Short mmCIF file of C-alpha atoms in Angstrom, two decimals:
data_model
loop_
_atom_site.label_atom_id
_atom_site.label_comp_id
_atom_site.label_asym_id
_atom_site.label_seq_id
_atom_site.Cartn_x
_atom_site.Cartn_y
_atom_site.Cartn_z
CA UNK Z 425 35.77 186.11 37.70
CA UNK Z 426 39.57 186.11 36.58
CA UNK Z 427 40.48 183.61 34.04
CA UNK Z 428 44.36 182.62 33.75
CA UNK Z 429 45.59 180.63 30.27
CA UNK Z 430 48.33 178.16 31.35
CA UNK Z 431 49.88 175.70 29.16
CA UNK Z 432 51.62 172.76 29.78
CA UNK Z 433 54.54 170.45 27.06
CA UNK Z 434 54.71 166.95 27.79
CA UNK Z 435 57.45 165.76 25.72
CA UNK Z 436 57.70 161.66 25.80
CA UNK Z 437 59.50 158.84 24.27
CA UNK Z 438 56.55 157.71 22.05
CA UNK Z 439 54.72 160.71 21.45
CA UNK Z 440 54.29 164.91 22.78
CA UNK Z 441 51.69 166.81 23.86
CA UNK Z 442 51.00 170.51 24.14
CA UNK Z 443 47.75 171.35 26.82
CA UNK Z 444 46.23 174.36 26.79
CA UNK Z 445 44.14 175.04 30.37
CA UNK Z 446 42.03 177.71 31.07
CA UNK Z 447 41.72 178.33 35.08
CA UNK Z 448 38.69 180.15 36.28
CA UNK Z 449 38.88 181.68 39.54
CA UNK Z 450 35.59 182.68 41.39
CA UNK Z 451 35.72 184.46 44.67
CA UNK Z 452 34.91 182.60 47.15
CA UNK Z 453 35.12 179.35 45.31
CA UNK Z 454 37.60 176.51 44.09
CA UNK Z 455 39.07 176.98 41.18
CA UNK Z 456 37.66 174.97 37.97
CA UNK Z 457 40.39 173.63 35.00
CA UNK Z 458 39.12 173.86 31.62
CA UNK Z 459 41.05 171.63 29.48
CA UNK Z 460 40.58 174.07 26.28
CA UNK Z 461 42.86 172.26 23.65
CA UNK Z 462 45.23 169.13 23.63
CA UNK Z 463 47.28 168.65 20.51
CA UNK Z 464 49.79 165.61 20.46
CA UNK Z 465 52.61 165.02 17.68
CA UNK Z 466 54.02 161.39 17.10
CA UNK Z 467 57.31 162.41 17.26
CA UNK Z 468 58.77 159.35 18.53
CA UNK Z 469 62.34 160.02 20.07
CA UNK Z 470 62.66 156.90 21.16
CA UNK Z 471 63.39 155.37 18.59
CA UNK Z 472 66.34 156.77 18.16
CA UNK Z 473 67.54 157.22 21.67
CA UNK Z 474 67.25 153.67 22.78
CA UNK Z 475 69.24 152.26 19.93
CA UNK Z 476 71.30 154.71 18.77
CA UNK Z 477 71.69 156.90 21.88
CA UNK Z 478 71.28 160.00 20.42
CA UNK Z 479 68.37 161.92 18.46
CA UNK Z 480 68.68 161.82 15.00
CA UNK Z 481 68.63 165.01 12.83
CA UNK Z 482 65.88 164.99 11.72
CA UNK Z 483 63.76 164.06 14.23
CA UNK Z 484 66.18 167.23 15.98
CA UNK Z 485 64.38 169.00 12.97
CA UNK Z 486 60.67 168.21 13.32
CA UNK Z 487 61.04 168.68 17.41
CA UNK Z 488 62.31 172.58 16.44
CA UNK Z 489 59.68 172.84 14.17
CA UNK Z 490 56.97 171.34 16.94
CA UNK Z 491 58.10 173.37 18.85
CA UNK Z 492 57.59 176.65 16.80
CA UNK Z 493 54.37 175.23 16.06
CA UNK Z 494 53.57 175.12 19.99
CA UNK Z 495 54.85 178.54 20.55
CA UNK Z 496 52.47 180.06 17.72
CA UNK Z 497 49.22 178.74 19.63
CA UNK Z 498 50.46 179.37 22.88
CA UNK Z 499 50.26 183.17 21.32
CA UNK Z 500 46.81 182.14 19.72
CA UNK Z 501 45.63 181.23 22.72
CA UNK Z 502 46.90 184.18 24.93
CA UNK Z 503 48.73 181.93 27.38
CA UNK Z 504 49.98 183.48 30.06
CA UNK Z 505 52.42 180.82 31.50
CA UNK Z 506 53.66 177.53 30.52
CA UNK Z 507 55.94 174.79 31.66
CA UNK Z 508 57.90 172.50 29.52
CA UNK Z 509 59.04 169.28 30.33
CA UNK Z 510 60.95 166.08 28.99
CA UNK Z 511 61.26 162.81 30.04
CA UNK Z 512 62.98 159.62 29.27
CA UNK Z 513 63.99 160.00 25.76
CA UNK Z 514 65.45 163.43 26.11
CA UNK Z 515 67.23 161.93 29.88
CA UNK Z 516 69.29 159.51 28.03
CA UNK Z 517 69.86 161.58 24.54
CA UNK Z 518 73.63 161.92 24.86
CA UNK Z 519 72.64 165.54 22.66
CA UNK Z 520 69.51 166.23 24.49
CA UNK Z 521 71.24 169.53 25.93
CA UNK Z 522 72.04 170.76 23.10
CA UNK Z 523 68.65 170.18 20.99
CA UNK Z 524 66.85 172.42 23.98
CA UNK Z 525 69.12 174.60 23.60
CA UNK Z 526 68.44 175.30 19.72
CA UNK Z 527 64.55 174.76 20.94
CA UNK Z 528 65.18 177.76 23.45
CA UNK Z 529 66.81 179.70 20.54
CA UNK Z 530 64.51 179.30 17.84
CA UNK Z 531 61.28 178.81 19.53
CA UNK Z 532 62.01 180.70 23.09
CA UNK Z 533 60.46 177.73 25.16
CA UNK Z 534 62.32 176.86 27.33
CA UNK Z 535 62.65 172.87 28.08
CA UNK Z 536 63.36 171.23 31.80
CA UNK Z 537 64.56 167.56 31.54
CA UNK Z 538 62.95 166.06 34.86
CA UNK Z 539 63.36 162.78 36.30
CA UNK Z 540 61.59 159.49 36.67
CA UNK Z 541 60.90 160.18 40.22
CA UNK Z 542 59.73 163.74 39.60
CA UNK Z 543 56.99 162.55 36.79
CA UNK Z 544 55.47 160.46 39.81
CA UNK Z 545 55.19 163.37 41.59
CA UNK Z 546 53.44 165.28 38.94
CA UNK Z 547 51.08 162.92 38.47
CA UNK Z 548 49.88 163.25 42.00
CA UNK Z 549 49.56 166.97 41.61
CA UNK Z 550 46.29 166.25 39.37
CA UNK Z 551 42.68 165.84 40.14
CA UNK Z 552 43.94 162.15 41.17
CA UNK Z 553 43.74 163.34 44.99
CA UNK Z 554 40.32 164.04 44.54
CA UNK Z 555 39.97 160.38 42.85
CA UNK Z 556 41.21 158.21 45.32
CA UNK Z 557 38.98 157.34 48.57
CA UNK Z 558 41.80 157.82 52.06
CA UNK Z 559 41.15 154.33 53.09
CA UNK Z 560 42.12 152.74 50.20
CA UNK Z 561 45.42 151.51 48.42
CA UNK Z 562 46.50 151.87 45.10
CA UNK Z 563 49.90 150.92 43.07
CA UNK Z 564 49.94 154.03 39.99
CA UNK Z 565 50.95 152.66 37.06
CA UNK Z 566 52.26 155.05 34.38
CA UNK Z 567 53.61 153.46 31.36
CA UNK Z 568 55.41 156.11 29.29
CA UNK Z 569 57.48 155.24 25.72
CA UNK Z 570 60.47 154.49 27.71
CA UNK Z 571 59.84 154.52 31.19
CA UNK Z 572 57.29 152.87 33.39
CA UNK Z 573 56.27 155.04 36.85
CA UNK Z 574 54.96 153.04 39.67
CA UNK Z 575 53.70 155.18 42.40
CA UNK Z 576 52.51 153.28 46.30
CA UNK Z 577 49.54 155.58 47.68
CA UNK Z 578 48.29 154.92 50.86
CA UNK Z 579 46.08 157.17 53.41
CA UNK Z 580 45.80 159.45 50.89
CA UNK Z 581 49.52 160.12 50.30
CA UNK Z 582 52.24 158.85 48.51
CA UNK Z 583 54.17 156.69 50.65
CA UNK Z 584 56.99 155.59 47.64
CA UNK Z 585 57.72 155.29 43.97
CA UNK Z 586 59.90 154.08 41.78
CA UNK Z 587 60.75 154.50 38.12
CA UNK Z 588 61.98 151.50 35.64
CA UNK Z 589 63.55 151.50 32.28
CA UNK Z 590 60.96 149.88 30.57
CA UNK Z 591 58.23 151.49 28.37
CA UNK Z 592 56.36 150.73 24.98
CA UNK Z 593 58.73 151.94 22.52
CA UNK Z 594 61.98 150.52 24.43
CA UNK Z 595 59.77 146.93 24.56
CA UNK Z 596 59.07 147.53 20.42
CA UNK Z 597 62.77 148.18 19.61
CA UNK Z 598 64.02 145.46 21.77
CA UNK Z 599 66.01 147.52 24.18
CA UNK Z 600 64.87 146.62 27.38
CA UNK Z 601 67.63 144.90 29.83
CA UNK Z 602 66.89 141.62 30.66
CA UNK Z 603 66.93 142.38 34.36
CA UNK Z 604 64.41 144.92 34.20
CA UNK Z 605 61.38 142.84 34.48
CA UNK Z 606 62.73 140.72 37.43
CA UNK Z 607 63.89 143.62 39.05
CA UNK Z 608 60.57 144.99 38.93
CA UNK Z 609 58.49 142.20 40.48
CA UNK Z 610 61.07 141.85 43.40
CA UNK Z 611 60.40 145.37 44.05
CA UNK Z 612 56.46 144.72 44.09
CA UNK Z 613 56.85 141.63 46.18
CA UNK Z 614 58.64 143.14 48.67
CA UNK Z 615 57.27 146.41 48.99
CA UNK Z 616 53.25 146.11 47.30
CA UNK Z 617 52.19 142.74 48.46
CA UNK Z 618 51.75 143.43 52.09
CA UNK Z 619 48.98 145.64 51.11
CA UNK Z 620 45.97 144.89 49.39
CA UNK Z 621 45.90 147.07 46.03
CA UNK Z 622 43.90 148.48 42.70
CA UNK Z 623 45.56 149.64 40.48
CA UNK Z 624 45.41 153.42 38.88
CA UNK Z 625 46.57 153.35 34.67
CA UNK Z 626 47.91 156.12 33.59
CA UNK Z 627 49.32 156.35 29.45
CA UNK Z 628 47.34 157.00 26.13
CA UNK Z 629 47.49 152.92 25.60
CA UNK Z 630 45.30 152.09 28.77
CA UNK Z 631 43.14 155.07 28.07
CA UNK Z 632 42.38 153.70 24.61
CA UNK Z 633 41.93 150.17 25.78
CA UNK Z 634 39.57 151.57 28.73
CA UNK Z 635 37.31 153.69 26.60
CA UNK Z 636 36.23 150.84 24.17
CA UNK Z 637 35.73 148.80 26.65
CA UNK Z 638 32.09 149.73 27.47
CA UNK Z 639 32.86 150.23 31.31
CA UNK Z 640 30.82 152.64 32.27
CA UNK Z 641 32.62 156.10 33.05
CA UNK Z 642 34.79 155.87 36.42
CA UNK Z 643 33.89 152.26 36.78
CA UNK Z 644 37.50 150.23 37.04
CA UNK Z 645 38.49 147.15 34.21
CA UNK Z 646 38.85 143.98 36.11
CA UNK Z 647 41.55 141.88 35.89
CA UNK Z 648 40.07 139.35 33.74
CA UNK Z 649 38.92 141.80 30.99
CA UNK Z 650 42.27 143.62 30.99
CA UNK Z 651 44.10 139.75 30.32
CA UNK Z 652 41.53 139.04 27.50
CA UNK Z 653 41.73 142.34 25.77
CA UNK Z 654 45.85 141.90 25.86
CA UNK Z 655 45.74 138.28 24.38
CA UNK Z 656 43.15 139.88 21.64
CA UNK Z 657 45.17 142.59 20.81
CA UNK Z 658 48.71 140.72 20.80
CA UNK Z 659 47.13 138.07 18.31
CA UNK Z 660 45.68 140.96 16.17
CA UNK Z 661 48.21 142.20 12.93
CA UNK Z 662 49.18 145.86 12.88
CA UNK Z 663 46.70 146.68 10.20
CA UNK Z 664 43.86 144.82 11.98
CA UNK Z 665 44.59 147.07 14.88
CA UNK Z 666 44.02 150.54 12.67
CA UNK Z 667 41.16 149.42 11.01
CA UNK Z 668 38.80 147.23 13.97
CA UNK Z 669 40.24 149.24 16.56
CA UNK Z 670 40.73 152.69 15.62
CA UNK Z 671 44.02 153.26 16.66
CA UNK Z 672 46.39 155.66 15.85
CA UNK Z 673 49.76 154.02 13.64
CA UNK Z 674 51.90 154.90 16.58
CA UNK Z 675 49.94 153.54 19.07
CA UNK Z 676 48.74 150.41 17.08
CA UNK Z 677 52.84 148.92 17.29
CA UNK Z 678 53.13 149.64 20.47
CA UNK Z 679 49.71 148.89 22.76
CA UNK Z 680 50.69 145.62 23.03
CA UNK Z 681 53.95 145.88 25.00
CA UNK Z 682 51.48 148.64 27.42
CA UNK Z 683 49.08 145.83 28.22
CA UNK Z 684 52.02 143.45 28.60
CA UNK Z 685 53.20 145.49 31.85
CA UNK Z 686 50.02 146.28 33.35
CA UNK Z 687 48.92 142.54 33.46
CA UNK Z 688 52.64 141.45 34.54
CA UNK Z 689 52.13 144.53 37.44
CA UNK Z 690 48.55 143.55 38.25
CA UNK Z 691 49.85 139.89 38.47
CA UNK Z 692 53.13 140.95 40.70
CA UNK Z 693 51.16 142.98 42.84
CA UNK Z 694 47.60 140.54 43.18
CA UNK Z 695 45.40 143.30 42.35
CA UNK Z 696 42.20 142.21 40.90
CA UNK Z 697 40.97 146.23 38.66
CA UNK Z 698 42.33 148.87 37.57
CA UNK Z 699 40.99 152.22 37.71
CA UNK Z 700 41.54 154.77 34.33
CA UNK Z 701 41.05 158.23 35.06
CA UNK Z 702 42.99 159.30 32.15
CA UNK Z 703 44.75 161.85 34.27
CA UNK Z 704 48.17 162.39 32.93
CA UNK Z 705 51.77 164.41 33.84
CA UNK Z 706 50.31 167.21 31.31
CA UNK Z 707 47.57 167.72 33.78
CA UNK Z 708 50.29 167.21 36.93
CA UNK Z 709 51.86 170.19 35.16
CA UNK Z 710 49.13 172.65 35.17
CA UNK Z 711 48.51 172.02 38.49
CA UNK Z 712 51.68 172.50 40.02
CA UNK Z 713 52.40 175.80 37.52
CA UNK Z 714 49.05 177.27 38.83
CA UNK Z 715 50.20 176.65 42.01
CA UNK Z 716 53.49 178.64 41.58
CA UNK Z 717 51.88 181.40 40.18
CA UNK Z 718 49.28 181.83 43.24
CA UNK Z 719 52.42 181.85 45.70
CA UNK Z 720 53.53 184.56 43.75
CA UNK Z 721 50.33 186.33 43.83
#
């Protein structure tokens, strides 16, 4: 048996994540991902990016130092071969060329700003193929810190996607364009409705919401519960939400404004559950880097 070490850097808006994945290869066999370590850092860029355009120094600063941080157990870990990536923050950062380039120097990772459109596509490079049944439809949902993914899947395959400017932290600082919403459910109307739907979640705000929710494992949230849980948490103080719920401080101001676009989308669209297989672009990311390195086998 060969075991590779792969790695994978999810930097978002709200939050980043380093994964660690351990790939065991059996002859003869399928390969198995071992997810062997996630650590996430609440570095939240957008805050600065969506009001002041730019990142700030010294959130420059603690991404450099993340960063170091992420190369040191990459070498723990004995990881063979990573991928980087940054999304919506780092897109509209007027400077975010020039902070991964000081990453690159300092750290020697080496960053790739992708795309809306691209994330979608990563996220169907996970186990989610495996997930979905061929004769079924489902609208993804992803809701990142400042982007929201949604993703059409039919026979098996994606048939379109499209990405919108709204996310959690853009909702929390107030910098979401008045359009975006409408925009949005025109889009579902005219290209979701004509099929019936469930919806997949994707984001660390559903996954929360789904694993206190006593739903038994792989089971989907129905509609009703998701609306209930959103009025419960919206009418819930910050505080209330660390303490009853758990919830992480950077999470707890912003899982409100998650739920508020998966019940407008469910709504839009007329689907009646979602499923959570807390599958996320991290994961897309192994999977496509594993693939690259067996082409190059």
């Amino acid at each position: 048996m060969k075991i590779r070490k792969l790695a994978a850097i999810d930097i978002g808006s709200n939050a980043m994540r380093l994964l660690i994945n351990y790939v065991y290869e059996i002859p003869g066999m399928k390969p198995v991902f071992n997810k062997t370590s996630i650590v996430r850092m609440p570095i939240r860029l957008g805050e600065d990016v969506f009001i002041e355009k730019k990142i700030s120094d010294k959130n420059a600063s603690r991404l450099v130092d993340a960063m170091k941080a992420y190369q040191l157990m990459m070498d723990i870990y004995g990881v063979e071969h990573y991928n980087a990536y940054a999304t919506s923050a780092m897109r509209e950062a007027t400077n975010g060329s020039e902070i991964v380039k000081k990453i690159k120097k300092s750290s020697g990772i080496e960053i790739e700003i992708i795309s809306g459109n691209t994330e979608a596509e990563l996220i169907f490079a996970t186990e989610l193929q495996s997930f979905i049944l061929d004769d079924n439809n489902y609208l993804y949902v992803d809701v990142g810190g400042g982007s929201t993914e949604l993703t059409l899947i039919t026979n098996g395959e994606v048939k379109l996607s499209k990405s919108f400017e709204i996310g959690t932290v853009r909702l929390l600082e107030g910098r979401v364009e008045k359009s975006v919403y409408p925009e949005m459910k025109k889009w579902i109307e005219e290209n979701i409705r004509q099929y019936e739907v469930d919806l997949i979640g994707s984001g660390g705000n559903i996954n929360h919401v789904y694993k206190y929710s006593g739903v038994q494992l792989g089971k989907p949230l129905k509609g009703a519960y998701l609306r209930s849980r959103y009025k419960v948490i919206r009418n819930m103080s910050y505080e209330e939400r660390l303490q009853e719920l758990n919830m992480k401080p950077d999470r707890a101001d912003v899982v409100e404004y998650a739920l508020e676009i998966y019940t407008k989308v469910m709504k839009w669209s007329r689907a009646k559950k979602i499923y959570v297989p807390k599958i996320g672009i991290s994961d897309g990311m192994i999977r496509k880097l594993y693939a690259e390195i067996k082409d190059k086998d």
